[in-house]
Tab-separated table of C-alpha atoms in Angstrom:
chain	number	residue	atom	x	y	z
A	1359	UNK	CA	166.738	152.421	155.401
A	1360	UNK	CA	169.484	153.134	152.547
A	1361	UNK	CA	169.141	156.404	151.096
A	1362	UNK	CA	171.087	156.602	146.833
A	1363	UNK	CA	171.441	160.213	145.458
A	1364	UNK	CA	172.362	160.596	141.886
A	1365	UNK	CA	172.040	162.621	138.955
A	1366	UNK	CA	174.698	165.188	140.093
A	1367	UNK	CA	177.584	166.349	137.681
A	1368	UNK	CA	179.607	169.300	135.945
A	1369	UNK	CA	177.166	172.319	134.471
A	1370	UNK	CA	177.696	175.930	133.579
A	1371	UNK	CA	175.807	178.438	134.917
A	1372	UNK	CA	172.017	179.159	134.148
A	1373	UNK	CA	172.349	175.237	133.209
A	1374	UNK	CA	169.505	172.644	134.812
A	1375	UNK	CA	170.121	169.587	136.829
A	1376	UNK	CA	167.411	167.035	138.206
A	1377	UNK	CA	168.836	164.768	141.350
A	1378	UNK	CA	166.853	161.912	142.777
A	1379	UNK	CA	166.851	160.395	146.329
A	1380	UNK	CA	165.768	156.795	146.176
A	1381	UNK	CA	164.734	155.317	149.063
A	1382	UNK	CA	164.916	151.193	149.862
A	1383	UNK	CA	162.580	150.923	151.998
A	1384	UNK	CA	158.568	152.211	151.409
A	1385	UNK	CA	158.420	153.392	154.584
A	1386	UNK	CA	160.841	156.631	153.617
A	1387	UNK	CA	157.222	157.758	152.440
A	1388	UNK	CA	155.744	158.224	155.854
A	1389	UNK	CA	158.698	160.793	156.452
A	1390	UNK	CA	159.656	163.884	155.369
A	1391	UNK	CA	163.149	164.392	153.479
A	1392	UNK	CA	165.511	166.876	153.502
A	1393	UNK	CA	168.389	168.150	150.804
A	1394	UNK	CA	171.988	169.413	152.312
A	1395	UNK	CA	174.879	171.225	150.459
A	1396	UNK	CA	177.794	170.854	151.416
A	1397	UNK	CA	180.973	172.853	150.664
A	1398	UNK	CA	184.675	173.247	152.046
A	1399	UNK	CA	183.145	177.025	152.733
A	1400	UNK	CA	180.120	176.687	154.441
A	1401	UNK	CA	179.752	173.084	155.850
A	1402	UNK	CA	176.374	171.181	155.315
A	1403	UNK	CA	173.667	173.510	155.178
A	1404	UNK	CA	169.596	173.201	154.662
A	1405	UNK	CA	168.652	173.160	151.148
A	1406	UNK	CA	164.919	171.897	150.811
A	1407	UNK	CA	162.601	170.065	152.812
A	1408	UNK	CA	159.224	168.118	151.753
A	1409	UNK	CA	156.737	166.666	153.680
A	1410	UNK	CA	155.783	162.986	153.530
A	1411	UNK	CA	152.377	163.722	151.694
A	1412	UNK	CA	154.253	165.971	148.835
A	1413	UNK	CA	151.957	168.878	149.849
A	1414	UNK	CA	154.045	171.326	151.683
A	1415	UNK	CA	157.636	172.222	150.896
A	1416	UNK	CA	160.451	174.963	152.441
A	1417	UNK	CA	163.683	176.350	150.942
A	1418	UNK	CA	166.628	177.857	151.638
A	1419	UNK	CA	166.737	181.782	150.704
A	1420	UNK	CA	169.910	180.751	148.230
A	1421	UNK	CA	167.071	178.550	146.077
A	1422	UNK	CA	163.869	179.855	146.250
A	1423	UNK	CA	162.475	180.571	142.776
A	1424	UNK	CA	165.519	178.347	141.412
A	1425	UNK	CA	164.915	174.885	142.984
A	1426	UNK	CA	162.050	172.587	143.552
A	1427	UNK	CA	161.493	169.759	145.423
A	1428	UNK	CA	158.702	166.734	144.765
A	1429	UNK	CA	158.226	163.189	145.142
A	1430	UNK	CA	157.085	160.811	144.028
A	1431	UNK	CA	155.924	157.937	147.039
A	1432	UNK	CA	154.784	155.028	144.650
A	1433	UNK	CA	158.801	155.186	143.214
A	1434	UNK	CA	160.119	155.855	147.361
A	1435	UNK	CA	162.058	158.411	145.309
A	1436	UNK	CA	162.160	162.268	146.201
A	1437	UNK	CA	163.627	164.987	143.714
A	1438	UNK	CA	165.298	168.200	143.527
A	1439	UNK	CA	165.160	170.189	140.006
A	1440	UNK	CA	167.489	172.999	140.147
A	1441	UNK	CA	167.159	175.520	137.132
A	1442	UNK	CA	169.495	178.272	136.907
A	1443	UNK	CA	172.141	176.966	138.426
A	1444	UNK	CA	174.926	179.449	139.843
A	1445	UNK	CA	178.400	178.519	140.693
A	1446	UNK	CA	177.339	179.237	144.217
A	1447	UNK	CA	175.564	176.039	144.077
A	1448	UNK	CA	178.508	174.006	143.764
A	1449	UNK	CA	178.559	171.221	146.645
A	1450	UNK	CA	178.018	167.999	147.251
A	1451	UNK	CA	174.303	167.178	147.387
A	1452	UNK	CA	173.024	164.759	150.213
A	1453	UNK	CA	169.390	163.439	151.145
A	1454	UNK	CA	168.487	162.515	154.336
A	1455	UNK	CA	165.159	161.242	156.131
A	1456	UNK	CA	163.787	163.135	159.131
A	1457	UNK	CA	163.083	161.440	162.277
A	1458	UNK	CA	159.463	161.679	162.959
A	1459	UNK	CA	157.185	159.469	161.018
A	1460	UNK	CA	154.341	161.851	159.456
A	1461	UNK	CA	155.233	165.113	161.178
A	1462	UNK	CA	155.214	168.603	160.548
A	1463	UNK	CA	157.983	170.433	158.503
A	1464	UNK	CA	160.106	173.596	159.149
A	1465	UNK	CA	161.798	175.860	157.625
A	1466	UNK	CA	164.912	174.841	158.018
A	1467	UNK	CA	166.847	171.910	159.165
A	1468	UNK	CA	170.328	170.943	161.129
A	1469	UNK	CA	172.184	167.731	159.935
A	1470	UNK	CA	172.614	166.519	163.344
A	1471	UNK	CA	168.442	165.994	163.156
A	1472	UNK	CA	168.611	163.664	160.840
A	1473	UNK	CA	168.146	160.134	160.834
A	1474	UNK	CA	169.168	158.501	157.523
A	1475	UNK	CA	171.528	159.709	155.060
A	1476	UNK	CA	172.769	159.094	151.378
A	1477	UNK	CA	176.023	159.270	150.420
A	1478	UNK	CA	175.985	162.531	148.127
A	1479	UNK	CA	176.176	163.371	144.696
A	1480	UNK	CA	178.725	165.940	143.427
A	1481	UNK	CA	177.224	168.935	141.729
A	1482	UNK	CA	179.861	171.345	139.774
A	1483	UNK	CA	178.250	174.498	138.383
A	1484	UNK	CA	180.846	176.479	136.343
A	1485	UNK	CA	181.426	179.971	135.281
């Protein structure tokens, strides 16, 4: 399974980005995926999570009320719409696929559970 990002680039703040996570294989939609940030600062930390049905979705404190995460299973291609974007956000965005096939979700995620990965799009949220 190959895992493309896209749709990052260079904002200002309170500005609104959309990234997508395409998947090449259909079976990405038996599994849940995840969205990472990561930054010189902080590492690669838990952004948002959806499950493989679409129904049930977790953020990060950082996001919540800011971000939202959907797919769509008929395009294999998950998304992450981030409004009001702070220069906090500022990272390099990267999907990845969980390991078990149709299972349950949590609240947060370390990258080192992961079993696929994209390679990242840069997101750049200026002052």
């Amino acid at each position: 399974v190959q895992l493309q990002a896209s749709g990052g680039g260079l904002v200002q703040a309170g500005d609104s980005l959309r990234l997508s996570c395409a998947a090449s294989s259909r079976t990405s939609s038996d599994y849940a995926i995840v969205w990472f940030r990561q930054s010189p600062e902080k590492g690669r930390k838990f952004v948002a999570v959806i499950n493989w049905r679409g129904d049930l979705t977790y953020y990060s404190d950082s996001v919540k009320g800011r971000f939202t995460i959907s797919r769509d299973n008929a395009k294999n291609t998950v998304y992450l719409h981030m409004n009001n974007l702070k220069p906090e956000d500022t990272g390099k965005y990267y999907c990845a696929q969980d390991r078990d096939k149709r299972g349950q979700i949590y609240s947060n995620y370390a990258p080192l559970n992961m079993d696929y990965w994209g390679e990242g799009t840069q997101v750049t949220v200026s002052s």
